CSV table of C-alpha atoms in Angstrom, one decimal:
chain,number,residue,atom,x,y,z
V,668,MET,CA,7.2,97.5,-10.3
V,669,ILE,CA,3.9,96.3,-9.7
V,670,GLY,CA,5.5,92.7,-10.6
V,671,ALA,CA,7.6,92.9,-7.8
V,672,GLN,CA,4.7,93.3,-5.1
V,673,LEU,CA,2.5,90.6,-6.2
V,674,PRO,CA,2.7,87.1,-4.6
V,675,LEU,CA,3.5,85.0,-7.4
V,676,ARG,CA,4.2,81.2,-6.5
V,677,ASP,CA,5.6,78.3,-8.5
V,678,VAL,CA,3.3,76.3,-11.0
V,679,HIS,CA,1.7,73.2,-9.3
V,680,LEU,CA,0.9,70.4,-11.4
V,681,PRO,CA,-2.9,69.1,-10.3
V,682,ALA,CA,-2.9,65.8,-8.0
V,683,ALA,CA,-2.8,62.2,-10.0
V,684,PRO,CA,-6.0,60.9,-11.1
V,685,GLY,CA,-7.4,58.4,-8.3
V,686,TRP,CA,-7.9,54.6,-9.3
V,687,TRP,CA,-11.3,54.7,-8.2
V,688,PRO,CA,-14.0,55.1,-9.9
V,689,LEU,CA,-12.3,52.9,-12.7
V,690,ALA,CA,-12.8,54.7,-16.3
V,691,PRO,CA,-15.2,53.3,-18.6
V,692,GLY,CA,-12.6,51.5,-20.5
V,693,TRP,CA,-11.9,49.1,-17.5
V,694,TRP,CA,-15.4,48.1,-16.9
V,695,LEU,CA,-15.5,46.7,-20.5
V,696,VAL,CA,-12.4,44.7,-19.8
V,697,ILE,CA,-14.4,43.6,-16.6
V,698,ALA,CA,-17.4,42.7,-18.1
V,699,ALA,CA,-15.7,40.7,-20.8
V,700,ILE,CA,-13.6,38.8,-18.7
V,701,VAL,CA,-17.1,38.0,-16.4
V,702,LEU,CA,-18.9,37.0,-19.7
V,703,VAL,CA,-16.0,34.8,-21.1
V,704,VAL,CA,-16.0,32.9,-17.4
V,705,ALA,CA,-19.4,32.5,-17.3
V,706,LEU,CA,-19.6,31.0,-20.7
V,707,ILE,CA,-16.9,28.5,-19.9
V,708,THR,CA,-18.9,27.3,-17.3
V,709,ILE,CA,-21.9,27.0,-18.7
V,710,PHE,CA,-20.3,25.1,-21.5
V,711,TYR,CA,-18.4,23.1,-18.5
V,712,VAL,CA,-21.4,22.4,-16.5
V,713,ARG,CA,-23.7,21.2,-19.7
V,714,ARG,CA,-21.1,18.7,-20.8
V,715,THR,CA,-20.5,17.4,-17.8
V,716,ARG,CA,-24.6,17.1,-17.2
V,717,ARG,CA,-24.8,15.5,-20.7
V,718,GLN,CA,-22.2,12.9,-20.0
V,719,ARG,CA,-23.8,12.1,-16.7
V,720,ARG,CA,-26.8,11.1,-18.4
V,721,TRP,CA,-25.0,9.2,-21.0
V,722,VAL,CA,-23.1,7.0,-18.0
V,723,GLN,CA,-26.6,6.8,-16.9
V,724,VAL,CA,-28.1,5.3,-19.7
V,725,PHE,CA,-25.5,3.0,-20.4
V,726,ASP,CA,-25.2,1.5,-16.9
V,727,THR,CA,-29.4,1.5,-16.6
V,728,GLN,CA,-29.1,-0.8,-19.8
V,729,LEU,CA,-26.4,-2.9,-18.5
V,730,ALA,CA,-28.1,-3.6,-15.3
V,731,ALA,CA,-31.2,-4.4,-16.8
V,732,SER,CA,-29.5,-7.6,-18.1
V,733,HIS,CA,-29.5,-10.5,-15.9
V,734,ASP,CA,-26.4,-12.7,-17.3
V,735,GLY,CA,-23.1,-12.2,-19.3
V,736,PRO,CA,-24.5,-12.5,-22.7
V,737,ALA,CA,-27.4,-10.1,-22.2
V,738,ARG,CA,-24.8,-7.5,-21.0
V,739,LEU,CA,-22.6,-7.8,-24.0
V,740,ALA,CA,-25.6,-7.6,-26.4
V,741,ALA,CA,-27.3,-4.5,-24.5
V,742,ALA,CA,-23.3,-3.0,-24.7
V,743,SER,CA,-23.3,-3.8,-28.2
V,744,GLU,CA,-26.3,-2.2,-29.0
V,745,LEU,CA,-25.7,1.0,-27.5
V,746,LEU,CA,-22.3,1.0,-29.4
V,747,ARG,CA,-24.0,0.5,-32.3
V,748,ARG,CA,-26.4,3.5,-31.6
V,749,ALA,CA,-23.4,5.5,-30.5
V,750,SER,CA,-21.6,4.9,-33.6
V,751,ARG,CA,-24.5,6.7,-35.8
V,752,ARG,CA,-23.4,9.7,-34.2
V,753,VAL,CA,-19.8,9.8,-35.7
V,754,ASP,CA,-20.8,8.1,-39.1
V,755,ALA,CA,-24.0,6.9,-40.2
V,756,GLN,CA,-22.7,4.2,-42.2
V,757,ALA,CA,-20.7,2.3,-39.2
V,758,ALA,CA,-24.0,0.7,-37.7
V,759,LEU,CA,-24.1,-1.1,-40.8
V,760,LEU,CA,-20.8,-2.8,-39.9
V,761,HIS,CA,-20.4,-6.3,-39.1
V,762,GLY,CA,-17.4,-8.6,-37.9
V,763,GLU,CA,-13.7,-7.1,-38.2
V,764,PRO,CA,-14.4,-3.7,-39.6
V,765,TRP,CA,-16.9,-3.4,-36.8
V,766,LEU,CA,-14.0,-4.1,-34.6
V,767,ARG,CA,-11.9,-1.8,-36.1
V,768,PHE,CA,-14.1,0.9,-36.0
V,769,LEU,CA,-14.8,0.6,-32.2
V,770,ASP,CA,-10.8,0.8,-31.7
V,771,GLY,CA,-10.9,4.1,-33.4
V,772,ARG,CA,-7.4,5.9,-33.8
V,773,LYS,CA,-6.3,5.0,-30.3
V,774,GLY,CA,-5.3,0.9,-30.6
V,775,GLU,CA,-6.8,-2.4,-30.7
V,776,ALA,CA,-8.3,-3.1,-27.8
V,777,PHE,CA,-11.5,-4.6,-29.3
V,778,SER,CA,-10.0,-6.1,-32.5
V,779,ARG,CA,-6.9,-7.6,-30.8
V,780,GLY,CA,-7.8,-7.1,-26.8
V,781,GLU,CA,-10.7,-7.9,-24.3
V,782,GLY,CA,-13.0,-6.1,-26.1
V,783,ARG,CA,-13.2,-8.7,-28.9
V,784,VAL,CA,-15.7,-10.8,-26.7
V,785,LEU,CA,-18.1,-8.3,-28.2
V,786,LEU,CA,-18.3,-9.8,-31.4
V,787,GLU,CA,-19.6,-12.9,-30.5
V,788,GLY,CA,-20.4,-12.8,-26.6
V,789,GLY,CA,-23.9,-11.8,-27.1
V,790,PHE,CA,-24.6,-15.2,-28.6
V,791,ARG,CA,-22.8,-17.7,-26.5
V,792,PRO,CA,-24.6,-19.1,-23.8
V,793,GLN,CA,-22.2,-18.6,-21.3
V,794,VAL,CA,-19.3,-16.1,-21.2
V,795,GLU,CA,-17.0,-15.7,-18.5
V,796,SER,CA,-17.5,-12.9,-15.9
V,797,GLU,CA,-14.3,-11.3,-16.0
V,798,ALA,CA,-14.2,-11.1,-19.9
V,799,VAL,CA,-17.9,-9.8,-19.4
V,800,GLU,CA,-16.8,-6.9,-17.3
V,801,GLN,CA,-13.7,-6.0,-19.3
V,802,ALA,CA,-15.8,-6.0,-22.4
V,803,CYS,CA,-18.4,-3.6,-20.8
V,804,ARG,CA,-15.9,-1.6,-18.7
V,805,LEU,CA,-13.9,-0.8,-22.6
V,806,ALA,CA,-17.7,-0.3,-24.1
V,807,ARG,CA,-18.4,2.3,-21.8
V,808,ILE,CA,-15.4,4.4,-22.6
V,809,ARG,CA,-15.9,3.8,-26.3
V,810,PHE,CA,-19.2,4.5,-25.8
V,811,LEU,CA,-18.7,8.2,-24.2
V,812,GLU,CA,-16.5,8.9,-26.7
V,813,LEU,CA,-18.7,7.9,-29.6
V,814,MET,CA,-21.8,10.1,-27.5
V,815,ALA,CA,-19.2,12.8,-27.7
V,816,GLY,CA,-18.6,12.7,-31.7
V,817,ARG,CA,-14.8,11.5,-31.4
V,818,ARG,CA,-13.9,9.1,-33.6
């Protein structure tokens, strides 16, 4: 009888938990994402700065040269320095083996193309300015690849 007099109600479930504040696991996930993004950004910025310095060194050396043969000699010297990063014995190569090394795995721009003038162009009294520009453009690209450690 006493049970009939009590005002009983149905069972009510508690309200769903709110999304804020986040659970500790979500804070860890957010921190990991921020850390990864920060590391990628730092890596990218450092790589970009390093490449800019390499381009500046290359362009400064070429700008200091007054004529075509001197520019080719400077480009060849820079390529030899950069080649030591990839292979210590590469700087000792001469002639065709040197040009094949400069070709790398991509093609034959140095051994059969416009980069061939690097082989003897530094020792000639006159070299066509167009050939010098093409060879220096190729040398700049290859210099950056070698400085980055790519064969």
